[in-house]
Coordinates of C-alpha atoms in Angstrom, one line a residue:
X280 CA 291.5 52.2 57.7
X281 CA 291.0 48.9 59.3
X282 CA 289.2 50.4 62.2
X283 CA 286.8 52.9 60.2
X284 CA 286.0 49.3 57.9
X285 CA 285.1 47.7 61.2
X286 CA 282.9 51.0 62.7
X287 CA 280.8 50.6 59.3
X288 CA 280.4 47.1 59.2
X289 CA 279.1 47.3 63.0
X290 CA 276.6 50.2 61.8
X291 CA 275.4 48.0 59.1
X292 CA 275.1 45.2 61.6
X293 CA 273.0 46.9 63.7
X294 CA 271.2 48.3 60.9
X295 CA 270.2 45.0 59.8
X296 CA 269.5 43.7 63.2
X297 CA 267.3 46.5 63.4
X298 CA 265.3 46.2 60.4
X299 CA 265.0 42.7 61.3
X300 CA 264.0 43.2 64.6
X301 CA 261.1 45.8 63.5
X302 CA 260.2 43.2 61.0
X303 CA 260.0 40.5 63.7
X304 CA 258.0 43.0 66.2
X305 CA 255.4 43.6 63.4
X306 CA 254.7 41.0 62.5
X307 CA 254.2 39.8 66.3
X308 CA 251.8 42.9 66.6
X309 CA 250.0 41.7 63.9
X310 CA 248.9 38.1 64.6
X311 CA 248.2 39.7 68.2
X312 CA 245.6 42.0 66.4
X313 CA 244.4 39.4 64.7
X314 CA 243.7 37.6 67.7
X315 CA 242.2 40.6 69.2
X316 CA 239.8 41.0 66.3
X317 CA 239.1 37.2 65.5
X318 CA 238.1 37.6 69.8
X319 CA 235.9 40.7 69.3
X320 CA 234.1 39.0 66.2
X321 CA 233.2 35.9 68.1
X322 CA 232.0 38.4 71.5
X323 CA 230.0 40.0 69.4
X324 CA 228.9 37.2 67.2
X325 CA 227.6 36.0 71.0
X326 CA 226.5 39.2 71.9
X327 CA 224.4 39.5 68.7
X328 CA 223.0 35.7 69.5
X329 CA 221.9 36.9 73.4
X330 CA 220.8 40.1 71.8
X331 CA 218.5 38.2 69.1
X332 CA 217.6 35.9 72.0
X333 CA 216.5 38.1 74.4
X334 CA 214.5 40.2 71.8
X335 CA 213.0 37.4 70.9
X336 CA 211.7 36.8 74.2
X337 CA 210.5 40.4 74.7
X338 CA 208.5 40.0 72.2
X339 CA 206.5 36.8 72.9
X340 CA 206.3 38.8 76.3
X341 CA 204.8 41.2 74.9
X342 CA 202.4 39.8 72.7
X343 CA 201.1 37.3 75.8
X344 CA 200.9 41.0 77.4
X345 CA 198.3 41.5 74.5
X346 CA 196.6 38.7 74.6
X347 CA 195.9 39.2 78.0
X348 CA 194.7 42.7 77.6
X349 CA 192.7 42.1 74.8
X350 CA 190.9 39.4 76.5
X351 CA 190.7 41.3 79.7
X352 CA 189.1 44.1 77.4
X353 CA 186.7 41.7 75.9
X354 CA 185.5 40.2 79.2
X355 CA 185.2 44.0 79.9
X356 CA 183.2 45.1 77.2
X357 CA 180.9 41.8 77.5
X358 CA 180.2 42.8 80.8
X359 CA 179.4 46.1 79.7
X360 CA 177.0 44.8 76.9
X361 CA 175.1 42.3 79.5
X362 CA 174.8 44.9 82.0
X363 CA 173.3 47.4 79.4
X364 CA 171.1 44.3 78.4
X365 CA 169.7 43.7 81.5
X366 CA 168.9 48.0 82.2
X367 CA 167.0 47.8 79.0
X368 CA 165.1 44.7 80.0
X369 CA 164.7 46.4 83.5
X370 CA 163.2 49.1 81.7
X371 CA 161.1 47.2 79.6
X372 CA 159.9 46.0 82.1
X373 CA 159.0 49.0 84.1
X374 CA 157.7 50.5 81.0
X375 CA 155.2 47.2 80.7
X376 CA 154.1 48.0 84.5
X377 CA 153.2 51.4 84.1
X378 CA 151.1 50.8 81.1
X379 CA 149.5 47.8 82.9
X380 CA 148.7 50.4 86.1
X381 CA 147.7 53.3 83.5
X382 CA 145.1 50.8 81.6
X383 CA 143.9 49.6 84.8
X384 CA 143.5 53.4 86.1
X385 CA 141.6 54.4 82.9
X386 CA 139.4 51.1 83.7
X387 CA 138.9 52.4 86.9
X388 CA 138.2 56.1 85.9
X389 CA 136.0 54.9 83.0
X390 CA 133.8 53.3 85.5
X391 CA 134.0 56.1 87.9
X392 CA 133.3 58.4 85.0
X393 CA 129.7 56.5 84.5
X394 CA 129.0 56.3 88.0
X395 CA 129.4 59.7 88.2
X396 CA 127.1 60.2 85.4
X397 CA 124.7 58.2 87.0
X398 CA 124.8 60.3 90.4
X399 CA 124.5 63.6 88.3
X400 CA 121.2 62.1 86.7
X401 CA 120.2 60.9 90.3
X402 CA 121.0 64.6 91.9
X403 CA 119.1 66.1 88.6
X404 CA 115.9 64.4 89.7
X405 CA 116.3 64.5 93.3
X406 CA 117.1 68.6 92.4
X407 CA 114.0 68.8 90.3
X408 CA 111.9 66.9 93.0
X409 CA 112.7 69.2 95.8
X410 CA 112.2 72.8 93.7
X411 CA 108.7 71.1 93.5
X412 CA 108.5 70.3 97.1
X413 CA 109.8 74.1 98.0
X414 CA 107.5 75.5 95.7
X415 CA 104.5 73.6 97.3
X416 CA 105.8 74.8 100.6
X417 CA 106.2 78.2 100.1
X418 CA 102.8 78.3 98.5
X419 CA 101.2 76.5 101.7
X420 CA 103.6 79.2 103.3
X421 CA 102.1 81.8 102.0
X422 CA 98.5 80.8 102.3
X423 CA 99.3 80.3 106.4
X424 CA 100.5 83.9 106.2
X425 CA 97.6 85.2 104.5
X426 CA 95.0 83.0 107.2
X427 CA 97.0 84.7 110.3
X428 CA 97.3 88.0 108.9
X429 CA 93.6 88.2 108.3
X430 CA 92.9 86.3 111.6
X431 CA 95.1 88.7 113.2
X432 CA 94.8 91.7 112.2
X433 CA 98.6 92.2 111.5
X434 CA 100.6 91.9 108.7
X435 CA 103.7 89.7 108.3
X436 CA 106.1 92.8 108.2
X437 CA 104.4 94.5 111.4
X438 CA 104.7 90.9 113.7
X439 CA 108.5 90.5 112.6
X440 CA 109.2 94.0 114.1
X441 CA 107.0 93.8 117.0
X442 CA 108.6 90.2 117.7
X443 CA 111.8 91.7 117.1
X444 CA 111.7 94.7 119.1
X445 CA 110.7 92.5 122.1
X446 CA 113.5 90.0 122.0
X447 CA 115.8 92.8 121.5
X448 CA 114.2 94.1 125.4
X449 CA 114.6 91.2 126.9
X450 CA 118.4 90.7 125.7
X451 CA 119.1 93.8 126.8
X452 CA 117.1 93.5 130.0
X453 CA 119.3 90.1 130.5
X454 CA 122.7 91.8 129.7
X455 CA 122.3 94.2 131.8
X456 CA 121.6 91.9 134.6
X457 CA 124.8 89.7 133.7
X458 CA 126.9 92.4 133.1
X459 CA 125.7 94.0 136.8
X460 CA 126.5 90.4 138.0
X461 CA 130.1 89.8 136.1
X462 CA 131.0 93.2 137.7
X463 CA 130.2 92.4 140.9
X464 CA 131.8 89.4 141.2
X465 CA 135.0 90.8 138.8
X466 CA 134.9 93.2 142.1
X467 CA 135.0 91.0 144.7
X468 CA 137.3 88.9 142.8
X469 CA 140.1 91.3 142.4
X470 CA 139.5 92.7 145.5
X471 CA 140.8 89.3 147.0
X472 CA 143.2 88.5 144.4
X473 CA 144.9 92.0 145.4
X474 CA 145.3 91.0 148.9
X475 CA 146.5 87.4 148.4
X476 CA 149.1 89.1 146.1
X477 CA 149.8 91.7 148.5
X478 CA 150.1 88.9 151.1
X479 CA 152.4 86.7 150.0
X480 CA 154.5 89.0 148.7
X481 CA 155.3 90.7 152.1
X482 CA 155.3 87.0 153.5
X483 CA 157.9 86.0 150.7
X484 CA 160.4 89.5 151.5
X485 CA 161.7 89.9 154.6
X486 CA 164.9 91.4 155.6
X487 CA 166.2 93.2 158.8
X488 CA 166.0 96.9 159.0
X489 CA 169.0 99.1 160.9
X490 CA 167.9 101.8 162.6
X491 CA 170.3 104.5 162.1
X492 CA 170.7 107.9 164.4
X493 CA 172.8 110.7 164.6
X494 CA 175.4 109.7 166.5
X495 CA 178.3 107.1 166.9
X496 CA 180.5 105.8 170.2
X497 CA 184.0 104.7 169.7
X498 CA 185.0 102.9 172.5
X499 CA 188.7 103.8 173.9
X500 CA 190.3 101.8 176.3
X501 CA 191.6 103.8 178.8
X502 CA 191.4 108.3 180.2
X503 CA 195.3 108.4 178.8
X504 CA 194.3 107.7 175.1
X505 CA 191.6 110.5 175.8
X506 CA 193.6 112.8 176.5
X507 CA 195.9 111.9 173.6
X508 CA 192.8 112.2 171.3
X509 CA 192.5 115.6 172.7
X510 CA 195.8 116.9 172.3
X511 CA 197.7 119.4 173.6
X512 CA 194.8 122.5 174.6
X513 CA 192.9 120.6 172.2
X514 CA 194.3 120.8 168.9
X515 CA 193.9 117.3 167.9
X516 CA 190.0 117.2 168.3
X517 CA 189.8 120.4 166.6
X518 CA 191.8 119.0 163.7
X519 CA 189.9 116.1 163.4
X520 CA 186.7 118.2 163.1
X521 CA 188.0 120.3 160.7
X522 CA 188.9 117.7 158.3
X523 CA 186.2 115.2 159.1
X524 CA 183.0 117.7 160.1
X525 CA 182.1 115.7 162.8
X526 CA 181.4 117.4 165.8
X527 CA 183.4 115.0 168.4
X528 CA 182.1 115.2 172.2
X529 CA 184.3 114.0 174.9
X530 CA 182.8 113.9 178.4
X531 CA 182.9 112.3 181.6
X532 CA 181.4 108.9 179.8
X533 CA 183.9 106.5 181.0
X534 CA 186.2 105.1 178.0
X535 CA 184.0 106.2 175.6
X536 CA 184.0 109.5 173.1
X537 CA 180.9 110.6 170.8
X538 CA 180.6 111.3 167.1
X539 CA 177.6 113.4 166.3
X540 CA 176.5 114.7 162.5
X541 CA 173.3 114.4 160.4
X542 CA 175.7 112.7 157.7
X543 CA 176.4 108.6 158.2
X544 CA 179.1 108.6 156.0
X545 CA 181.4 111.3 157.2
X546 CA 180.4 110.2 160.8
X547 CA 181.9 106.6 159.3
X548 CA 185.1 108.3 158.1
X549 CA 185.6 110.0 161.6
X550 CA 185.6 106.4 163.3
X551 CA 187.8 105.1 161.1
X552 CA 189.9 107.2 161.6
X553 CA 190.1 107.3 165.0
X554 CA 190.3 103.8 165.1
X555 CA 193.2 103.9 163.1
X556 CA 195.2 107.0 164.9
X557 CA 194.7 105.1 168.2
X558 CA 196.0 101.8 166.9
X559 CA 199.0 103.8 165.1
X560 CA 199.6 105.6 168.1
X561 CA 200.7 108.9 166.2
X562 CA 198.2 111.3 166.6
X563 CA 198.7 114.8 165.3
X564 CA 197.3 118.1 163.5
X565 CA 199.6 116.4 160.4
X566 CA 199.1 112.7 160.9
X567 CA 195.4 113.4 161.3
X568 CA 194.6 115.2 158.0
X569 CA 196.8 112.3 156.3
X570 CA 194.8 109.6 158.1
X571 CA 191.4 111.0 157.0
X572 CA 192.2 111.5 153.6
X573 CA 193.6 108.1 153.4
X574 CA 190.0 107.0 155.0
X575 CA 188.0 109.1 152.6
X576 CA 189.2 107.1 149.7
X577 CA 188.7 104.2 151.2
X578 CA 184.8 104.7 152.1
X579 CA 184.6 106.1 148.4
X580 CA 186.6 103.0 147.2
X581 CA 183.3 100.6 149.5
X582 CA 180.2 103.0 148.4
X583 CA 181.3 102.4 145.1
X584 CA 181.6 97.8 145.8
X585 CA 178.3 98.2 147.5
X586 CA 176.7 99.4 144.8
X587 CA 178.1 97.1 142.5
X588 CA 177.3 94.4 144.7
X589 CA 173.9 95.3 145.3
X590 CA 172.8 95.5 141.6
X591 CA 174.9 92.4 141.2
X592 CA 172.5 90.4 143.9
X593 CA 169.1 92.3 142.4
X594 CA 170.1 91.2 138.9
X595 CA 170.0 94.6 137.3
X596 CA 172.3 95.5 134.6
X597 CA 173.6 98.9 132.8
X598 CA 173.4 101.6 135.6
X599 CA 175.6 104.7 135.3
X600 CA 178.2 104.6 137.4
X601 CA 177.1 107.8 139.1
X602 CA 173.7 106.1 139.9
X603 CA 176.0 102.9 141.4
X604 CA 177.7 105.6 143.4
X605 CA 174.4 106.9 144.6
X606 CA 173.5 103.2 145.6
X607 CA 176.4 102.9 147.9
X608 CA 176.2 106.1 149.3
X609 CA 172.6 104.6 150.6
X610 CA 174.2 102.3 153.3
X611 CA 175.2 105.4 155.3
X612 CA 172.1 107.2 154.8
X613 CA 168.7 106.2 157.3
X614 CA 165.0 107.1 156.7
X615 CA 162.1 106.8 159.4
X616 CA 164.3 104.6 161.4
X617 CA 165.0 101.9 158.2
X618 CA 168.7 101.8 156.8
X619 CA 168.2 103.6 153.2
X620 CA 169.7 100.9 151.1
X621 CA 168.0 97.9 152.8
X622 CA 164.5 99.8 152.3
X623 CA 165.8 100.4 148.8
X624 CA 166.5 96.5 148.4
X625 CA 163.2 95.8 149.9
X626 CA 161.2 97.9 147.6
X627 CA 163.0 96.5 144.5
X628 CA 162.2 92.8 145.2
X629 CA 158.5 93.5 146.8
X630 CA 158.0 96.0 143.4
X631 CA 159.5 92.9 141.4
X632 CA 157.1 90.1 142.7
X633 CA 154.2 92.7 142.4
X634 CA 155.4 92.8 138.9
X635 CA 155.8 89.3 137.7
X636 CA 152.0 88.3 139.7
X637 CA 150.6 91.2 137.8
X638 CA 152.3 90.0 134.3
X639 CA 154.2 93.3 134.3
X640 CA 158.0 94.0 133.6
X641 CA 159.8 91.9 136.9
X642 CA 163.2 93.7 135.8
X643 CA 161.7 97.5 135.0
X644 CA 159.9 96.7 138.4
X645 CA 163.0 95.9 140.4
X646 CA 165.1 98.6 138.8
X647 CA 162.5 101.6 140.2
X648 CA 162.1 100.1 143.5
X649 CA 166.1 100.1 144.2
X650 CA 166.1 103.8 142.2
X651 CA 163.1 105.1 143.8
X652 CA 164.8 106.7 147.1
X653 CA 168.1 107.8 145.4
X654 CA 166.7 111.7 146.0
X655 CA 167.3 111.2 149.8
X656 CA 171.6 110.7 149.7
X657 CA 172.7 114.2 147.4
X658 CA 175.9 115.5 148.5
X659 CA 174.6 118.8 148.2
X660 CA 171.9 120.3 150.3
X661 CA 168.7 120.5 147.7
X662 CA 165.2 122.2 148.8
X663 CA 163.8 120.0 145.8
X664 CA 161.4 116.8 147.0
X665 CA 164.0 113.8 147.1
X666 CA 161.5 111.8 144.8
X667 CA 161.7 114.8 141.7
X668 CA 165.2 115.2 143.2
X669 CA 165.8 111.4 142.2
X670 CA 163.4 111.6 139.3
X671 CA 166.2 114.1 137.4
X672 CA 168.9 112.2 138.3
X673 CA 167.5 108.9 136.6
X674 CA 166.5 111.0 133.3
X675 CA 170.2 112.7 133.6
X676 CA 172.0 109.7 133.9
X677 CA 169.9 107.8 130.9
X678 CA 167.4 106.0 132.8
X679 CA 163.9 104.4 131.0
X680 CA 161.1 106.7 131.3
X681 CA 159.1 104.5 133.1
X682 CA 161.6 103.9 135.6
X683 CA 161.7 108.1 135.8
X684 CA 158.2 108.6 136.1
X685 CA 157.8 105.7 138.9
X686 CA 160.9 107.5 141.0
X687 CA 158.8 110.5 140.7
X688 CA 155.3 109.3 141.5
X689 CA 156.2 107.6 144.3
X690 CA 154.9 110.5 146.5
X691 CA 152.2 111.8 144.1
X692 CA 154.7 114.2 143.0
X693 CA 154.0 113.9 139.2
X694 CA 151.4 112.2 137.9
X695 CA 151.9 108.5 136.6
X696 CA 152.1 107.5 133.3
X697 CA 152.5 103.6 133.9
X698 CA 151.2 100.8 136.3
X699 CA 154.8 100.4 137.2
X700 CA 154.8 103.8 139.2
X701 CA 151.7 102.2 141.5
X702 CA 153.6 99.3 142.3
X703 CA 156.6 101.2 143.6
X704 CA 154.4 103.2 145.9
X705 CA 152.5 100.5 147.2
X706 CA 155.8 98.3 147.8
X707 CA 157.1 101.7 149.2
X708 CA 154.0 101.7 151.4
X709 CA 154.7 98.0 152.6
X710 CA 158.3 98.4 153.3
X711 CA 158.0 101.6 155.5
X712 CA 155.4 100.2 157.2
X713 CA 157.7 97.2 158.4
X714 CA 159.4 97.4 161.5

């Protein structure tokens, strides 16, 4: 009983220390709240003061901000004002000048005008004065007529056409003579004019001529590369004619074998060859036909260089390539002892300087002359004239007309049609003529 007394009183002990305590804690927590909040009052009592402060300064800021721009706006707009001030006085002023000139030009034209007046009244009586004077003459004119005609014997209308009908004899008598005379010496003129052209011209071209022939030497070194030439009972010369048509000649000329055929360039492609089997050292039936062929294409490969070359040098442009074929072909062809192409050459740049001293087309001139013998090299036999020959191959392959016509004419072939065809015979003429 004692025990359960004592438990209760130590539960109502605590009990009571605990209410007291919570009583003690709160009121603890409340003077620290207070504190708190009597703290954030004065903060923001400060806060409020900086606050009011700093607005205050913003705004005197801002209104010296204002002030500033207003007067900067003033100044502005004053300078605005006194700048429009002074255009409209400028243009017062111009104003004033123009209607100080325009007075003083009316002035002026106001005088002019009665000057003017006084001139017309001047010419009036001047005008008056001399239909008088003309009327007086013509009077006096026509008594003089009248005295001569009845002196005479002829009327005024009957002297005028006698007069007339013997000046009109005489000028004719007097053009005749100086037409008769101008003729003459036009004559003698372009007779000398022609030969100083003609003159310089072959002075100014000169280039060497090869004389070509029929037949070719290629040199051997010694009887033993003969004979290997030969071949076994002959069989490697009568390959080599067969594939080249060259007839090949092999005497008792020491070190030396003959090409013979009418055609340069296949006479070309036999020595090459040879030169080339004898240098490989291989020479048979089969060897032989592969050299040649080889050779062939090479020779087609340098026709075709020359002729671009040789337009190249002569300045002429837009050939078919055909026609630059044909102008390769020419350094293996001959005529009356001249290479083919260097004739051609020469003809093209006497034709050209004929041309440009006559006032005529240099190029059209130069074209023909280098065209004009392309008849002569046709890989076919033809029984057509080379120059009509030549003549359908420049109108085949495009050629200007009067470039055809002058190809054709060259011989008197077809009749020409342009003064360019004259000048390609006659530099024709000069070239064959030249050694």
């Amino acid at each position: 009983m004692s025990t359960t007394i004592i438990i209760i009183e130590l539960i109502a002990a605590l009990f009571a220390g605990g209410l007291i305590g919570f009583f003690l804690s709160k009121s603890s927590l409340n003077k620290h709240r207070e504190n708190k909040i009597k703290a954030a009052e004065e903060k923001a009592t400060v806060l409020i003061k900086e606050a009011e402060l700093k607005s205050e300064n913003i705004k005197q800021e801002k209104m010296l901000q204002a002030k500033e721009k207003f007067l900067e706006l003033k100044l502005r707009h004053e300078e605005q004002i006194n700048q429009r001030e002074k255009k409209m006085l400028e243009a017062e002023k111009r104003i004033k000048d123009k209607e100080t000139k325009l007075n003083e030009e009316l002035h002026q034209n106001s005088n002019q005008k009665k000057q003017l007046e006084q001139v017309i009244r001047e010419n009036s009586i001047k005008s008056e004065t001399l239909s008088k004077k003309q009327e007086e003459l013509k009077h006096l004119h026509n008594q003089q007529v009248e005295m001569l005609e009845k002196i005479s014997g002829y009327s005024a209308e009957d002297a005028k056409a006698e007069l007339v009908e013997a000046l009109k004899q005489e000028a004719r008598a007097r053009a005749q003579a100086q037409i008769q005379s101008v003729m003459e010496e036009a004559q003698l003129n372009a007779k000398a004019e022609a030969r100083k052209i003609i003159i310089q011209t072959i002075q100014r071209v000169g280039t060497e001529q090869a004389i070509e022939n029929a037949v070719s030497v290629f040199n051997i070194e010694s009887d033993e590369i003969k004979g290997r030439i030969i071949g076994r009972e002959g069989r490697n010369i009568r390959a080599l004619e067969a594939a080249t048509g060259v007839e090949i000649i092999v005497d008792d000329t020491p070190e030396a074998i003959l090409l013979s055929c009418f055609d340069p360039v296949r006479r070309e492609v036999a020595r090459l060859s040879l030169h080339r089997l004898v240098t490989d050292g291989r020479i048979h039936p089969a060897r032989i036909e592969e050299i040649v062929t080889k050779t062939q294409q090479q020779i087609e490969e340098e026709i075709i260089e020359i002729g671009k070359k040789t337009i190249l040098d002569l300045g002429i442009h837009g050939l078919h390539p055909e026609l630059v074929k044909v102008i390769g072909r020419m350094k293996y062809r001959s005529s009356y002892g001249q290479n083919l192409l260097q004739h051609s050459r020469e003809v093209a740049n006497i034709a050209g300087i004929l041309a440009s001293e006559l006032g005529l087309n240099a190029k059209i001139a130069k074209r023909a002359g280098l065209l004009h013998d392309i008849g002569k090299v046709p890989e076919e036999e033809s029984e057509l004239p080379h120059a009509i020959l030549g003549m359908q191959w420049a109108e085949k392959y495009g050629e200007n007309q009067t470039v055809v016509n002058a190809i054709g004419a060259h011989h008197d072939e077809v009749e020409m049609k342009t003064l360019i065809a004259p000048i390609i015979q006659v530099a024709d003429a000069i070239s064959g003529a030249r050694p």
